[in-house]
Amino acid sequence: MSQFNVLNRYLFTDAHARGELVQLSSSFNSIIKNHNYPVAVEKLLGELLSATCLLTATLKFEGDITVQLQGDGPVGYMSVSGNNNQQMRGIAKMKEETSADSLQTLIGKGTMIITIRPTVGEAYQGVVALDKDNLADCLAHYFEVSEQIPTKIWLFSDTEKQLTGGALVQLLPDGDGSVENKQKQISDFEHLCQLTNTIKAEELFSLEAEALLYRLYHQEAVNIFEPQAVSYVCGCSADKCLSAISQIEPSEIKAILAEQGKISMTCDYCVTTYDFDELSLQNFISDVRH
Ligand SMILES: [Zn+2]
């Protein structure tokens, strides 16, 4: 699936539930290249990328989602953002070198913060403790406490092949709210989770989505939507750097230029460096009197 950066969404029409499958290659590579992260950090960042794709695909409006992991471990901060167009970026910040290899030992005691920002309207935030063994279980816990929708997530990363992916199964809000209906929904959900639980990393990383979905759900009624492309878009630009520079006192800009001949800004996410010389900063310093 080296050519795939794709998200599939589908409905289980008889079970009143929805599902998603994400398979990522170059978008994952774009997030980890140039950073020299330890393998375990790349693996967790891959899982966080897949998880954020799955979450942004649940948005019912235009906007973006940021999923942050923060803790007292050697990786104090990890974050992936994505929008409803599946444009993703992410970063990990290392406090110290580490050979840790689990969520608990990498991030330490901490929290997962999910921020949902609609393009129109108020942002809102959900916070849960990172007290489960893996990211997928922490996310299931988030859905349980914040949204109260039965949801299960599966996440896989292979750093050697630079592939990551995952699946999601989620109940839709029920129709009449009756007890029988609720019981049927829960048993349908558990059945779909059992089927999805047979998913293997090597299948996710080698099969086309359609073949994998057939393998998992061939006995279910599944309505598959048009696949959506996932891409890496950092969003940094020379213009955004200039707007940050415009906040600096003109006298300070002059002092930096006198000392270094330019102002350099490097993006934390994609490690692109933007250089600005005196000529390109003329607008910000022209009113400084000598
Ligand atoms: Zn950037």
XYZ file of C-alpha atoms and ligand atoms in Angstrom:
291
model
C 0.000 0.000 0.000
C 2.962 2.289 -0.533
C 0.807 4.484 -2.761
C -2.019 4.789 -0.227
C -2.905 7.679 2.020
C -6.563 6.972 2.211
C -9.479 7.003 4.604
C -12.558 4.843 4.043
C -15.880 5.407 5.806
C -18.801 3.001 5.761
C -22.149 2.242 7.362
C -23.235 -1.127 8.742
C -26.792 -0.680 7.560
C -28.392 -3.486 9.588
C -26.483 -2.770 12.784
C -27.045 0.986 12.944
C -23.295 1.524 13.312
C -20.513 3.196 11.371
C -16.939 2.234 10.610
C -13.708 3.761 9.339
C -10.443 2.381 7.998
C -7.309 4.476 7.491
C -4.087 3.390 5.718
C -1.170 5.819 5.586
C 2.293 5.784 4.040
C 3.930 8.994 2.744
C 1.857 11.234 5.051
C 3.388 9.292 7.977
C 6.864 9.561 6.450
C 6.449 13.347 6.084
C 5.714 13.684 9.806
C 8.714 11.676 11.053
C 11.411 12.503 8.489
C 14.014 15.145 9.468
C 13.346 14.592 13.172
C 15.489 11.601 14.196
C 12.922 10.361 16.709
C 13.622 7.041 18.467
C 11.717 4.134 16.852
C 9.220 3.884 19.739
C 8.398 7.606 19.412
C 7.854 7.218 15.644
C 5.568 4.268 16.327
C 3.448 6.182 18.844
C 3.353 9.262 16.600
C 2.124 7.001 13.764
C -0.648 5.664 15.981
C -1.571 9.201 17.011
C -1.674 10.213 13.315
C -3.994 7.316 12.432
C -6.159 8.052 15.474
C -6.480 11.739 14.532
C -7.497 10.812 10.958
C -10.204 8.529 12.382
C -11.404 11.284 14.740
C -11.479 14.055 12.118
C -13.570 11.745 9.924
C -16.253 11.766 12.642
C -16.618 15.580 12.296
C -20.004 16.586 11.007
C -18.867 20.121 10.141
C -15.857 21.959 8.702
C -13.109 22.320 11.254
C -10.094 20.681 12.790
C -9.136 18.413 15.646
C -5.910 18.413 17.642
C -5.032 15.419 19.797
C -2.283 16.167 22.328
C -0.522 13.832 24.728
C 1.160 15.565 27.661
C 2.991 13.991 30.572
C 6.006 13.881 32.863
C 7.834 11.181 30.834
C 10.828 11.569 28.467
C 8.452 12.598 25.655
C 6.609 15.378 27.409
C 4.514 16.405 24.435
C 3.125 14.827 21.297
C 0.478 16.360 19.069
C -1.263 15.675 15.751
C -3.767 18.014 14.070
C -6.047 17.313 11.163
C -8.995 18.942 9.442
C -12.140 17.691 7.697
C -10.152 17.602 4.423
C -7.788 15.093 6.065
C -4.813 17.464 5.953
C -2.575 16.376 8.805
C 0.561 17.465 10.669
C 2.181 16.383 13.915
C 5.135 16.669 16.267
C 6.805 15.053 19.288
C 8.967 17.000 21.735
C 11.669 15.037 23.528
C 12.771 16.169 26.975
C 15.589 13.619 27.083
C 16.940 10.593 25.220
C 14.989 7.446 26.002
C 14.805 3.747 25.257
C 11.244 3.589 26.636
C 8.825 1.797 24.325
C 5.293 2.028 25.727
C 2.721 4.805 25.983
C 3.091 4.840 29.771
C 6.894 4.992 29.836
C 7.219 7.445 26.919
C 4.630 10.031 27.931
C 4.563 9.172 31.651
C 1.812 10.241 33.963
C -0.313 12.570 31.917
C -3.382 13.458 29.931
C -4.810 13.308 26.445
C -6.381 16.595 25.356
C -8.703 16.592 22.356
C -9.531 20.049 20.984
C -12.276 20.347 18.364
C -12.378 23.653 16.471
C -15.288 24.191 14.103
C -14.539 26.750 11.357
C -17.715 28.492 12.502
C -18.522 28.437 16.223
C -16.890 27.778 19.572
C -14.003 25.384 20.129
C -14.389 22.718 22.768
C -12.042 20.420 24.589
C -12.162 16.965 26.149
C -9.514 15.757 28.598
C -8.926 12.195 29.822
C -6.138 10.652 31.874
C -3.601 8.586 29.920
C -4.072 5.677 32.266
C -4.595 2.810 29.818
C -1.919 0.569 28.295
C -2.271 1.925 24.777
C -3.570 4.879 22.811
C -6.537 2.991 21.310
C -7.897 2.182 24.791
C -7.386 5.792 25.965
C -9.453 6.978 22.976
C -12.216 4.454 23.679
C -12.253 5.813 27.232
C -12.493 9.371 25.864
C -15.582 8.467 23.817
C -17.093 6.744 26.843
C -16.759 9.759 29.168
C -16.985 12.718 26.739
C -19.398 11.616 24.079
C -21.034 8.557 25.647
C -21.037 6.754 22.296
C -19.815 3.130 22.262
C -16.650 3.373 20.120
C -13.682 1.076 19.601
C -10.430 1.901 17.826
C -7.599 -0.309 16.511
C -4.183 1.236 15.744
C -1.044 -0.170 14.106
C 2.348 1.272 13.092
C 5.314 -0.249 11.303
C 8.231 2.171 11.460
C 10.519 0.028 9.307
C 8.082 0.143 6.401
C 6.898 3.622 7.475
C 3.267 2.563 7.455
C 0.516 3.286 9.945
C -3.205 2.690 10.011
C -6.258 1.878 12.028
C -9.939 1.111 12.212
C -12.915 2.483 14.118
C -16.338 1.046 14.926
C -18.960 3.329 16.456
C -22.661 3.017 17.217
C -24.974 5.635 15.755
C -27.431 7.333 18.098
C -30.355 4.905 18.452
C -33.794 5.501 16.975
C -36.563 5.003 19.506
C -34.483 4.622 22.689
C -36.366 1.501 23.770
C -34.682 -1.113 25.955
C -34.917 -3.842 23.267
C -33.442 -1.497 20.698
C -30.597 -0.601 23.045
C -29.834 -4.256 23.765
C -29.809 -5.107 20.069
C -27.490 -2.188 19.371
C -25.032 -3.223 22.081
C -24.966 -6.821 20.880
C -24.523 -5.633 17.246
C -21.671 -3.392 18.393
C -19.960 -6.244 20.210
C -20.361 -8.471 17.169
C -18.776 -5.853 14.874
C -15.941 -5.365 17.389
C -15.276 -9.122 17.385
C -15.080 -9.122 13.589
C -12.812 -6.067 13.526
C -10.630 -7.568 16.238
C -9.406 -10.158 13.727
C -7.687 -7.397 11.710
C -3.935 -7.978 11.397
C -1.232 -5.344 10.838
C 0.128 -7.171 7.776
C -3.350 -7.129 6.183
C -3.843 -3.451 6.915
C -0.415 -2.728 5.418
C -0.791 -4.839 2.284
C -4.449 -5.188 1.229
C -6.526 -2.626 -0.634
C -9.280 -1.281 1.639
C -12.022 -3.004 -0.319
C -10.354 -6.427 -0.020
C -9.723 -5.934 3.694
C -13.304 -4.797 4.341
C -14.588 -7.831 2.472
C -12.316 -10.066 4.569
C -13.637 -8.552 7.799
C -17.307 -7.899 7.067
C -18.418 -10.076 4.114
C -21.408 -11.335 6.093
C -22.572 -7.815 7.013
C -24.499 -5.268 4.980
C -21.875 -2.558 4.438
C -22.404 0.683 2.548
C -18.985 2.146 1.636
C -18.650 5.889 0.892
C -16.229 7.463 -1.555
C -12.664 7.107 -0.170
C -11.017 10.323 1.025
C -7.334 11.164 0.390
C -5.175 11.933 3.428
C -2.272 14.340 2.989
C 0.469 15.996 4.975
C 0.026 19.772 5.032
C 2.188 21.678 7.483
C 0.550 25.060 6.958
C 3.652 27.105 7.759
C 4.607 29.910 5.330
C 6.840 32.935 4.905
C 3.758 35.142 5.403
C 2.980 33.565 8.791
C 6.615 34.072 9.848
C 6.428 37.725 8.770
C 3.295 38.235 10.791
C 5.138 36.828 13.845
C 8.107 39.106 13.124
C 5.750 42.095 12.909
C 5.064 41.602 16.628
C 8.734 42.241 17.477
C 9.873 45.773 18.331
C 11.493 47.434 15.260
C 14.589 48.304 17.301
C 15.001 44.647 18.224
C 14.626 43.552 14.581
C 17.375 46.051 13.685
C 19.609 44.710 16.444
C 19.204 41.081 15.254
C 19.869 42.102 11.639
C 22.982 44.047 12.683
C 24.292 41.014 14.545
C 23.249 38.133 12.259
C 22.550 39.780 8.900
C 19.125 38.086 8.780
C 16.283 36.722 10.870
C 15.841 32.948 10.609
C 12.732 31.073 11.687
C 12.476 27.280 11.614
C 9.124 25.492 11.676
C 8.931 23.006 14.588
C 6.769 20.634 12.540
C 8.385 20.318 9.101
C 11.798 21.851 9.979
C 11.648 24.285 7.031
C 13.797 27.364 7.675
C 12.652 30.791 6.486
C 15.317 33.514 6.184
C 14.545 37.227 6.059
C 17.178 39.829 5.216
C 17.064 43.568 5.816
C 15.432 44.249 2.451
C 12.544 41.842 3.059
C 11.978 43.357 6.535
C 12.096 46.959 5.336
C 8.422 47.546 6.170
C 8.968 46.665 9.834
C 12.079 48.758 10.419
C 11.672 51.785 8.196
C 10.213 53.893 10.999
C 13.177 53.377 13.366
C 15.045 56.630 13.830
C 18.804 56.664 14.230
Zn 6.156 23.727 8.632
